[in-house]
Coordinates of C-alpha atoms in Angstrom, one line a residue:
M948 CA 4.5 -16.3 -31.5
F949 CA 4.1 -17.2 -35.2
R950 CA 7.8 -17.4 -36.0
S951 CA 10.2 -19.8 -34.4
L952 CA 13.0 -17.2 -34.4
R953 CA 11.2 -14.5 -32.6
R954 CA 13.1 -15.0 -29.3
V955 CA 16.5 -14.0 -30.9
L956 CA 18.0 -11.1 -29.1
C957 CA 18.3 -8.1 -31.3
A958 CA 18.3 -4.3 -31.0
V959 CA 14.9 -2.9 -31.7
V960 CA 14.7 0.6 -33.2
A961 CA 11.6 2.2 -31.6
A962 CA 9.2 4.1 -33.9
L963 CA 8.9 7.8 -33.2
L964 CA 5.2 8.2 -32.5
L965 CA 3.2 10.7 -30.6
P966 CA 2.0 9.1 -27.4
L967 CA -1.6 8.5 -26.8
G968 CA -3.1 10.5 -23.9
A969 CA -3.1 8.8 -20.6
Q970 CA -6.4 7.1 -19.8
A971 CA -7.8 6.4 -16.4
H972 CA -8.2 2.9 -15.2
A973 CA -11.8 3.4 -14.0
A974 CA -13.1 0.0 -13.1
E975 CA -14.6 0.1 -9.6
T976 CA -14.5 -3.3 -8.1
A977 CA -14.4 -4.5 -4.5
A978 CA -11.0 -3.9 -2.9
D979 CA -10.3 -7.5 -2.3
A980 CA -11.4 -8.9 -5.8
G981 CA -9.0 -11.6 -6.9
A982 CA -8.3 -13.2 -3.6
G983 CA -7.6 -16.9 -3.5
Y984 CA -7.8 -19.4 -6.3
W985 CA -10.0 -18.7 -9.3
H986 CA -12.7 -20.6 -11.3
T987 CA -14.8 -19.9 -14.3
S988 CA -18.5 -19.3 -14.7
G989 CA -19.7 -18.9 -18.3
R990 CA -17.4 -16.4 -19.9
Q991 CA -16.1 -14.9 -16.7
I992 CA -13.3 -15.8 -14.3
L993 CA -14.4 -15.5 -10.6
D994 CA -12.2 -15.3 -7.5
A995 CA -12.6 -17.5 -4.4
S996 CA -15.6 -15.4 -3.2
G997 CA -17.3 -15.3 -6.5
Q998 CA -16.3 -11.8 -7.6
P999 CA -15.3 -11.4 -11.3
V1000 CA -11.7 -10.5 -12.1
R1001 CA -9.9 -9.4 -15.2
I1002 CA -6.5 -10.6 -16.2
A1003 CA -4.6 -7.6 -17.6
G1004 CA -1.0 -8.5 -17.8
I1005 CA 2.3 -8.9 -19.4
N1006 CA 4.6 -11.6 -20.7
W1007 CA 8.1 -11.8 -19.2
F1008 CA 10.1 -14.3 -21.2
G1009 CA 13.5 -16.0 -20.7
F1010 CA 13.1 -19.2 -18.8
E1011 CA 12.4 -20.9 -22.2
T1012 CA 15.7 -19.7 -23.7
G1013 CA 19.3 -20.8 -23.1
N1014 CA 19.5 -18.3 -20.2
Y1015 CA 17.0 -20.5 -18.3
V1016 CA 15.7 -17.4 -16.4
V1017 CA 13.7 -14.3 -17.2
H1018 CA 15.6 -11.8 -19.3
G1019 CA 16.8 -8.4 -18.0
L1020 CA 18.3 -9.6 -14.8
W1021 CA 21.7 -8.8 -16.4
S1022 CA 20.6 -5.2 -16.1
R1023 CA 18.2 -4.9 -13.1
D1024 CA 17.0 -6.4 -9.9
Y1025 CA 14.0 -8.6 -10.4
K1026 CA 12.1 -6.9 -7.6
S1027 CA 12.4 -3.5 -9.3
M1028 CA 11.0 -4.9 -12.5
I1029 CA 8.0 -6.5 -10.8
D1030 CA 7.4 -3.3 -8.9
Q1031 CA 7.5 -1.4 -12.2
M1032 CA 5.0 -3.8 -13.8
K1033 CA 2.6 -3.2 -10.9
S1034 CA 3.1 0.6 -11.1
L1035 CA 2.2 0.5 -14.8
G1036 CA -1.1 -1.2 -14.0
Y1037 CA -0.4 -4.8 -15.1
N1038 CA -1.9 -7.3 -12.7
T1039 CA -0.7 -10.6 -14.0
I1040 CA 2.6 -12.0 -15.3
R1041 CA 2.7 -14.8 -17.9
I1042 CA 6.1 -16.6 -17.5
P1043 CA 7.2 -18.9 -20.4
Y1044 CA 9.5 -21.8 -19.6
S1045 CA 10.9 -24.9 -21.4
D1046 CA 11.2 -28.4 -19.9
D1047 CA 15.0 -27.8 -19.8
I1048 CA 14.6 -26.0 -16.4
F1049 CA 13.7 -29.4 -14.8
K1050 CA 17.0 -30.9 -15.7
S1051 CA 19.4 -31.3 -12.9
G1052 CA 22.3 -29.7 -14.8
T1053 CA 20.5 -26.6 -15.8
V1054 CA 21.9 -23.4 -14.3
P1055 CA 20.5 -19.9 -14.9
N1056 CA 22.9 -17.5 -16.4
S1057 CA 23.3 -13.8 -17.2
I1058 CA 22.2 -12.6 -13.8
D1059 CA 24.0 -9.4 -12.5
F1060 CA 24.7 -9.7 -8.7
S1061 CA 26.7 -6.5 -8.5
S1062 CA 25.8 -3.6 -6.2
G1063 CA 23.4 -5.9 -4.3
K1064 CA 21.2 -6.7 -7.3
N1065 CA 19.4 -10.0 -7.3
A1066 CA 21.3 -11.0 -4.2
D1067 CA 18.7 -13.6 -3.0
L1068 CA 19.0 -15.4 -6.4
Q1069 CA 22.6 -16.4 -6.0
G1070 CA 23.2 -20.1 -6.0
L1071 CA 19.6 -21.0 -7.0
N1072 CA 18.7 -23.2 -10.0
S1073 CA 16.0 -22.1 -12.4
L1074 CA 13.1 -23.5 -10.3
G1075 CA 14.5 -21.7 -7.3
V1076 CA 14.6 -18.4 -9.1
L1077 CA 11.0 -19.0 -10.3
D1078 CA 10.0 -19.5 -6.7
K1079 CA 11.4 -16.1 -5.8
L1080 CA 9.6 -14.4 -8.7
V1081 CA 6.3 -16.0 -7.8
S1082 CA 6.7 -15.1 -4.1
Y1083 CA 7.6 -11.5 -4.8
A1084 CA 4.8 -11.1 -7.4
G1085 CA 2.3 -12.3 -4.9
R1086 CA 3.5 -9.8 -2.3
D1087 CA 3.0 -7.1 -4.9
G1088 CA -0.5 -8.3 -5.6
L1089 CA 0.2 -9.8 -9.0
K1090 CA -0.9 -13.2 -10.2
V1091 CA 1.2 -15.6 -12.3
I1092 CA 0.4 -17.9 -15.2
L1093 CA 3.0 -20.4 -16.0
D1094 CA 3.4 -21.1 -19.7
R1095 CA 5.0 -24.3 -21.0
H1096 CA 6.4 -22.6 -24.0
R1097 CA 8.5 -25.2 -25.7
P1098 CA 10.0 -28.6 -25.0
D1099 CA 13.6 -27.4 -24.9
S1100 CA 15.4 -24.1 -25.2
G1101 CA 16.3 -24.8 -28.8
G1102 CA 13.0 -23.6 -30.4
Q1103 CA 9.3 -23.8 -30.7
S1104 CA 7.6 -27.2 -31.5
A1105 CA 4.4 -27.7 -33.5
L1106 CA 3.2 -30.5 -31.2
W1107 CA 3.3 -30.7 -27.4
Y1108 CA 6.0 -33.5 -27.6
T1109 CA 9.2 -34.2 -29.5
A1110 CA 11.4 -37.3 -29.8
A1111 CA 13.6 -35.9 -27.1
V1112 CA 10.7 -34.7 -24.9
P1113 CA 7.8 -37.2 -25.0
E1114 CA 4.3 -36.6 -23.8
T1115 CA 5.1 -38.4 -20.6
T1116 CA 7.8 -35.9 -19.7
W1117 CA 5.6 -33.0 -20.6
I1118 CA 2.9 -34.2 -18.3
A1119 CA 5.3 -35.2 -15.5
N1120 CA 6.7 -31.7 -15.5
L1121 CA 3.3 -30.0 -15.6
K1122 CA 2.3 -32.1 -12.6
A1123 CA 5.6 -31.2 -10.8
L1124 CA 4.8 -27.4 -11.2
A1125 CA 1.2 -27.9 -10.1
T1126 CA 2.5 -29.7 -7.0
R1127 CA 5.2 -27.2 -6.4
Y1128 CA 2.8 -24.3 -6.1
K1129 CA -0.1 -26.1 -4.5
G1130 CA -1.5 -23.8 -1.8
Q1131 CA 0.2 -20.7 -3.4
D1132 CA -2.6 -18.9 -5.0
T1133 CA -0.3 -16.4 -6.7
V1134 CA 0.0 -19.1 -9.4
V1135 CA -3.6 -19.2 -10.7
G1136 CA -3.1 -21.6 -13.6
I1137 CA -0.9 -23.2 -16.3
D1138 CA -0.9 -22.6 -20.1
L1139 CA -0.4 -26.2 -21.2
H1140 CA 1.6 -25.6 -24.4
N1141 CA 2.5 -22.6 -26.5
E1142 CA 1.2 -22.2 -30.0
P1143 CA 0.4 -25.7 -31.3
H1144 CA 0.4 -25.5 -35.1
D1145 CA 0.3 -27.7 -38.2
P1146 CA 0.1 -30.7 -38.2
A1147 CA -1.6 -30.3 -34.8
C1148 CA -5.4 -30.6 -35.2
W1149 CA -8.5 -30.0 -33.1
G1150 CA -11.1 -32.7 -32.9
C1151 CA -9.6 -35.0 -35.6
G1152 CA -9.4 -37.9 -33.1
D1153 CA -5.8 -38.8 -33.9
T1154 CA -4.2 -39.0 -30.4
S1155 CA -0.8 -38.2 -31.8
L1156 CA -2.0 -34.9 -33.4
D1157 CA -5.3 -33.9 -31.7
W1158 CA -4.3 -31.0 -29.4
R1159 CA -7.8 -30.9 -27.8
L1160 CA -7.4 -34.5 -26.6
A1161 CA -3.8 -33.9 -25.4
A1162 CA -5.0 -30.8 -23.5
Q1163 CA -7.6 -33.0 -21.8
R1164 CA -5.0 -35.6 -20.8
A1165 CA -2.6 -33.0 -19.5
G1166 CA -5.3 -30.8 -17.9
N1167 CA -6.7 -33.7 -16.0
A1168 CA -3.2 -34.7 -14.8
V1169 CA -2.6 -31.2 -13.5
L1170 CA -6.0 -31.1 -11.7
G1171 CA -5.3 -34.5 -10.3
V1172 CA -2.5 -33.0 -8.1
N1173 CA -3.8 -29.4 -7.8
P1174 CA -7.6 -29.2 -8.5
D1175 CA -7.7 -25.4 -7.8
L1176 CA -5.7 -24.3 -10.9
L1177 CA -7.1 -22.9 -14.1
I1178 CA -6.2 -24.8 -17.2
F1179 CA -5.3 -22.4 -20.1
V1180 CA -5.7 -24.1 -23.5
E1181 CA -4.5 -22.4 -26.7
G1182 CA -5.8 -23.0 -30.2
V1183 CA -4.2 -24.5 -33.2
Q1184 CA -3.2 -23.1 -36.6
T1185 CA -5.8 -24.8 -38.9
F1186 CA -9.3 -26.1 -38.4
N1187 CA -11.5 -27.4 -41.3
G1188 CA -9.0 -26.0 -43.8
V1189 CA -9.1 -22.5 -42.3
S1190 CA -5.7 -21.3 -41.0
G1191 CA -4.6 -18.4 -38.8
W1192 CA -1.9 -17.6 -36.3
W1193 CA -0.1 -20.4 -34.5
G1194 CA -2.2 -21.2 -31.4
G1195 CA -4.8 -18.6 -32.5
N1196 CA -7.4 -20.8 -34.1
L1197 CA -10.1 -21.9 -31.6
M1198 CA -12.8 -22.5 -34.2
G1199 CA -13.2 -26.1 -33.1
V1200 CA -14.2 -25.3 -29.5
G1201 CA -17.9 -25.0 -30.4
Q1202 CA -18.0 -28.5 -31.7
Y1203 CA -15.2 -30.1 -29.6
P1204 CA -14.9 -28.4 -26.2
V1205 CA -12.2 -29.3 -23.8
Q1206 CA -13.8 -31.5 -21.1
L1207 CA -11.9 -31.8 -17.8
S1208 CA -12.5 -33.9 -14.7
V1209 CA -13.0 -30.7 -12.6
A1210 CA -15.7 -28.3 -13.7
N1211 CA -15.2 -24.6 -14.3
R1212 CA -11.4 -24.7 -14.9
V1213 CA -11.0 -24.2 -18.7
V1214 CA -9.9 -20.8 -20.1
Y1215 CA -9.3 -20.7 -23.9
S1216 CA -6.3 -18.8 -25.1
A1217 CA -5.8 -17.1 -28.4
H1218 CA -2.7 -15.4 -29.8
D1219 CA -3.0 -12.5 -32.3
Y1220 CA -0.3 -10.4 -34.0
A1221 CA 0.4 -7.6 -36.4
T1222 CA 2.4 -7.3 -39.6
S1223 CA 5.7 -6.9 -37.7
V1224 CA 5.4 -10.6 -37.0
A1225 CA 3.9 -11.8 -40.3
Q1226 CA 1.4 -10.8 -43.0
Q1227 CA -2.1 -12.2 -43.0
S1228 CA -4.8 -11.7 -45.7
W1229 CA -7.0 -9.6 -43.5
F1230 CA -4.4 -6.8 -43.2
S1231 CA -4.8 -6.1 -47.0
D1232 CA -8.6 -6.3 -47.0
P1233 CA -9.9 -2.9 -48.3
T1234 CA -12.2 -2.6 -45.3
F1235 CA -9.3 -3.0 -42.8
P1236 CA -9.4 -2.4 -39.8
A1237 CA -13.3 -2.5 -39.8
N1238 CA -13.0 -6.2 -40.8
M1239 CA -11.0 -7.2 -37.7
P1240 CA -13.9 -7.7 -35.2
G1241 CA -15.4 -10.2 -37.6
I1242 CA -12.1 -12.0 -38.0
W1243 CA -11.6 -12.2 -34.2
D1244 CA -15.3 -13.4 -33.7
K1245 CA -14.6 -16.2 -36.1
Y1246 CA -11.4 -17.5 -34.7
W1247 CA -12.0 -17.1 -30.9
G1248 CA -14.3 -14.2 -29.9
Y1249 CA -17.4 -16.3 -30.4
I1250 CA -16.4 -18.4 -27.4
F1251 CA -16.8 -15.3 -25.2
K1252 CA -19.8 -13.9 -27.0
Q1253 CA -21.7 -17.1 -26.8
N1254 CA -20.9 -17.4 -23.0
I1255 CA -19.1 -20.8 -23.6
A1256 CA -16.0 -20.0 -21.5
P1257 CA -13.6 -17.1 -20.7
V1258 CA -11.1 -16.1 -23.4
W1259 CA -7.6 -14.9 -22.7
V1260 CA -5.5 -13.4 -25.4
G1261 CA -2.3 -14.7 -24.0
E1262 CA 0.0 -13.0 -26.5
F1263 CA -0.4 -10.0 -28.8
G1264 CA 2.2 -7.4 -29.8
T1265 CA 3.8 -5.3 -32.5
T1266 CA 6.7 -2.9 -33.0
L1267 CA 4.1 -0.3 -33.9
Q1268 CA 6.3 0.9 -36.7
S1269 CA 3.6 0.7 -39.4
T1270 CA 0.3 2.5 -39.7
V1271 CA -1.4 -0.9 -40.3
D1272 CA 0.0 -2.1 -37.0
Q1273 CA -1.1 1.0 -35.1
K1274 CA -4.6 0.5 -36.5
W1275 CA -4.6 -3.2 -35.6
L1276 CA -3.6 -2.6 -32.0
A1277 CA -6.2 0.2 -31.5
A1278 CA -8.9 -2.1 -33.0
L1279 CA -7.9 -5.0 -30.9
V1280 CA -7.8 -3.0 -27.7
S1281 CA -11.3 -1.7 -28.4
Y1282 CA -12.5 -5.3 -29.1
L1283 CA -11.1 -6.5 -25.8
R1284 CA -13.7 -4.2 -24.1
P1285 CA -12.6 -1.1 -22.1
T1286 CA -12.6 -1.8 -18.4
S1287 CA -14.3 1.5 -17.6
T1288 CA -17.4 0.3 -19.5
Y1289 CA -17.4 -3.4 -19.0
G1290 CA -15.4 -4.1 -15.9
A1291 CA -14.4 -7.7 -15.6
D1292 CA -17.0 -8.8 -18.1
S1293 CA -14.3 -8.6 -20.7
F1294 CA -11.6 -10.6 -22.6
H1295 CA -8.5 -11.3 -20.6
W1296 CA -5.0 -10.5 -21.9
T1297 CA -1.3 -10.5 -21.4
F1298 CA 0.7 -8.3 -23.8
W1299 CA 3.8 -9.6 -25.6
S1300 CA 6.1 -8.5 -24.1
W1301 CA 7.8 -6.8 -21.1
N1302 CA 11.1 -7.6 -22.7
P1303 CA 12.5 -5.2 -25.3
N1304 CA 14.5 -8.0 -26.9
S1305 CA 11.6 -9.7 -28.7
G1306 CA 12.9 -9.3 -32.3
D1307 CA 9.6 -8.8 -34.1
T1308 CA 7.6 -6.9 -31.5
G1309 CA 9.9 -5.1 -29.1
G1310 CA 8.5 -4.6 -25.6
I1311 CA 7.0 -2.3 -23.0
L1312 CA 10.5 -1.5 -21.9
K1313 CA 12.9 0.1 -24.2
D1314 CA 16.4 -1.3 -25.0
D1315 CA 17.9 0.1 -21.7
W1316 CA 15.5 -2.3 -19.8
Q1317 CA 14.4 0.7 -17.8
T1318 CA 12.6 3.3 -19.8
V1319 CA 8.9 2.7 -20.6
D1320 CA 7.6 2.8 -24.2
T1321 CA 4.8 5.1 -23.2
V1322 CA 3.3 4.8 -26.7
K1323 CA 2.7 1.1 -26.4
D1324 CA 1.7 1.3 -22.8
G1325 CA -0.7 4.1 -23.7
Y1326 CA -2.6 1.9 -26.1
L1327 CA -3.3 -0.6 -23.3
A1328 CA -4.5 1.9 -20.8
S1329 CA -8.2 1.5 -21.3
V1330 CA -8.1 -2.3 -20.8
K1331 CA -5.9 -2.4 -17.7
A1332 CA -7.6 -3.5 -14.6
P1333 CA -7.1 -3.4 -10.8
G1334 CA -4.5 -5.5 -9.1
F1335 CA -5.2 -8.2 -6.5
P1336 CA -4.7 -8.6 -2.8
S1337 CA -1.1 -9.3 -1.6
S1338 CA -0.5 -13.0 -0.9
G1339 CA 1.5 -12.0 2.2
G1340 CA 5.2 -11.9 2.9
G1341 CA 5.4 -8.2 3.2
G1342 CA 1.8 -7.2 2.7
S1343 CA -0.5 -5.7 5.4
D1344 CA -2.3 -8.1 7.7
P1345 CA -5.8 -8.5 6.4
G1346 CA -7.0 -8.8 10.0
D1347 CA -5.5 -5.5 11.0
P1348 CA -8.3 -2.9 11.4
G1349 CA -6.0 -0.2 10.1
G1350 CA -4.7 1.3 13.3
G1351 CA -1.1 1.6 12.1
T1352 CA 0.5 4.7 10.7
A1353 CA 0.4 5.5 7.0
A1354 CA 3.7 6.9 5.7
C1355 CA 5.8 6.9 2.6
T1356 CA 9.1 7.9 1.1
A1357 CA 10.0 8.7 -2.5
S1358 CA 13.2 8.4 -4.5
Y1359 CA 13.9 10.2 -7.8
S1360 CA 16.2 8.8 -10.5
V1361 CA 17.0 10.0 -14.0
S1362 CA 16.9 7.2 -16.5
S1363 CA 18.1 9.2 -19.6
D1364 CA 19.2 12.7 -20.3
W1365 CA 20.0 14.0 -23.8
G1366 CA 20.5 17.7 -23.0
G1367 CA 17.3 19.0 -24.6
G1368 CA 15.2 16.8 -22.3
F1369 CA 15.2 13.8 -19.9
N1370 CA 13.2 10.9 -18.6
A1371 CA 13.0 10.2 -14.9
E1372 CA 11.3 7.7 -12.5
V1373 CA 10.0 8.2 -9.0
K1374 CA 9.6 5.3 -6.7
V1375 CA 7.1 5.5 -3.8
A1376 CA 7.7 3.2 -0.9
N1377 CA 5.3 2.4 2.0
S1378 CA 7.5 3.2 5.1
G1379 CA 4.6 3.0 7.5
S1380 CA 2.8 0.3 9.5
S1381 CA -0.5 0.3 7.6
A1382 CA -1.4 0.1 3.9
L1383 CA -1.5 3.3 1.8
S1384 CA -4.7 4.1 0.0
S1385 CA -3.2 7.1 -1.9
W1386 CA 0.0 9.2 -2.0
K1387 CA 1.4 12.5 -3.2
V1388 CA 4.9 13.4 -4.1
T1389 CA 6.4 16.9 -4.3
W1390 CA 9.7 18.3 -5.5
T1391 CA 11.2 21.7 -6.5
W1392 CA 13.7 21.9 -9.3
P1393 CA 16.6 24.4 -8.9
G1394 CA 16.4 25.4 -12.6
A1395 CA 13.8 25.9 -15.3
Q1396 CA 12.7 22.3 -15.8
K1397 CA 9.1 21.6 -16.8
V1398 CA 7.2 18.3 -16.9
T1399 CA 6.3 17.5 -20.6
S1400 CA 4.5 14.2 -20.0
M1401 CA 3.8 11.9 -17.0
W1402 CA 2.6 8.3 -16.8
N1403 CA 1.1 6.4 -13.9
A1404 CA 0.4 9.6 -12.0
S1405 CA -1.2 13.0 -12.6
Y1406 CA 0.6 16.3 -11.8
T1407 CA 0.4 20.0 -11.4
Q1408 CA 3.4 22.4 -11.7
S1409 CA 3.6 25.8 -10.2
G1410 CA 6.8 27.5 -11.0
A1411 CA 9.6 25.1 -10.3
T1412 CA 7.4 23.0 -7.9
V1413 CA 5.8 19.8 -9.1
T1414 CA 3.1 17.8 -7.2
A1415 CA 2.3 14.3 -8.5
V1416 CA -0.6 12.3 -7.3
N1417 CA -1.1 8.5 -7.8
A1418 CA -3.2 7.1 -10.6
S1419 CA -6.3 5.1 -9.8
H1420 CA -4.5 1.8 -10.2
N1421 CA -1.4 2.4 -8.1
G1422 CA -2.5 4.4 -5.0
A1423 CA -2.9 1.3 -2.8
V1424 CA 0.5 0.2 -1.6
A1425 CA 0.9 -2.6 1.0
V1426 CA 3.2 -2.3 4.0
G1427 CA 6.7 -2.8 2.7
G1428 CA 5.5 -2.4 -0.9
S1429 CA 6.2 0.2 -3.5
A1430 CA 4.7 1.9 -6.6
S1431 CA 6.4 4.1 -9.2
F1432 CA 5.6 6.6 -11.9
G1433 CA 7.6 8.2 -14.7
F1434 CA 7.8 11.4 -16.6
G1435 CA 9.5 13.3 -19.3
G1436 CA 10.9 16.8 -18.8
A1437 CA 12.9 19.5 -20.4
P1438 CA 15.5 20.9 -20.5
G1439 CA 18.0 18.2 -19.4
G1440 CA 21.0 18.6 -17.1
G1441 CA 19.0 19.6 -14.1
G1442 CA 20.3 17.1 -11.6
V1443 CA 18.2 15.2 -9.0
P1444 CA 16.1 17.3 -6.6
S1445 CA 15.0 16.3 -3.1
V1446 CA 11.5 14.7 -3.1
S1447 CA 9.0 14.4 -0.3
C1448 CA 6.1 11.9 -0.1
T1449 CA 2.8 12.3 1.8
A1450 CA 0.3 9.6 2.5
T1451 CA -3.1 11.0 1.7

């Protein structure tokens, strides 16, 4: 992000906003779109069989901080969070890291192992934990993009190197990751360096400052050991005297494109933020927000519109506490192209962030690391996209003609109860021997509770009996996998009813 202090842990007070109505994720693509490694063709990303895919994901940070591991594991099991990401319709996780995780003495900290949580992470170093996250994400049908966020956990750097972490170390560690995950197509690519900014330049020719040339050197090194990966290249801050967000200025690509040794591997990445991060001149333009598409076109959108290469908005976020920020996010989501209209012929994105402890944006999760900020999540509904095939290790056998038995179970938990109302989550688990294509959950409250809102499922209520049916993006559940949905209800204090699940 734009400020070097944004990773500081702090309590974020959520704005009290009316949630947007749930929107259907309506893209109809082939069931197996996303399989294998990916490559580019013009402005699209294609899977191994040539089908277009859309990255619609979330940032989960922490490996780049002094915890040396994704945040929130002090509160929850990592598998439950990845399951929740999937259930909300996110199909990709961007995982930031620093080069500190490659040091032999680095030990991840702040992981809760009580009550069986994170049991399989005990005794692992940071890279070992990363292996577990990648493996489980793949089983859930999510892809992973690794983001070299900063040279060390102390803070963001303007350039891709520092005195303590030279370019040789940066490239060696990129190659180590590319080698580590070679053959594991859950990891589809690497974001070479987060948010280069002044004095970084694009196309100036000075090898110590020209980010475009550095990206070519690093990208070719990565492809030299793993030629199947996508290479994600962010922008800079200033080009030809025009400045913008850190990493968000890709104006130089038209004149100075990144040229790699393997064709069809470059994806350009922009970052864009709202006033909760910093002010920019365009926010005070009298035509705002109608001026924003032109701003985005100038800085990075033209790359997509001129069919030069795919564009991935690797970070964007806001606390949503101001009207300006709300208008900005609505305008940006519209600009990214609704999936129901454009399918995978769209901009790619990963929202900042999953974590609630991003000081100037907050997250999709609230401060309890459990409850979903349904307002923020609701803004993103129209640009979410289908998930991808499981990479195995718990998924259904793709060669199985489907002769197994489809079955499911459901568990109901109350995440918060304030007397006048409550929030709850229901987890649906595939307990059968074949993949689920859809599911239905039913329960009957003993009291007068009513559902007031529901996300990631649709419902009907007759008297005290509620029937919830999967949304379009989370009906398919692999063998051994799970999906979840949440809802608000009133009044509180009703306890936990028995729930039943039916595979439909």
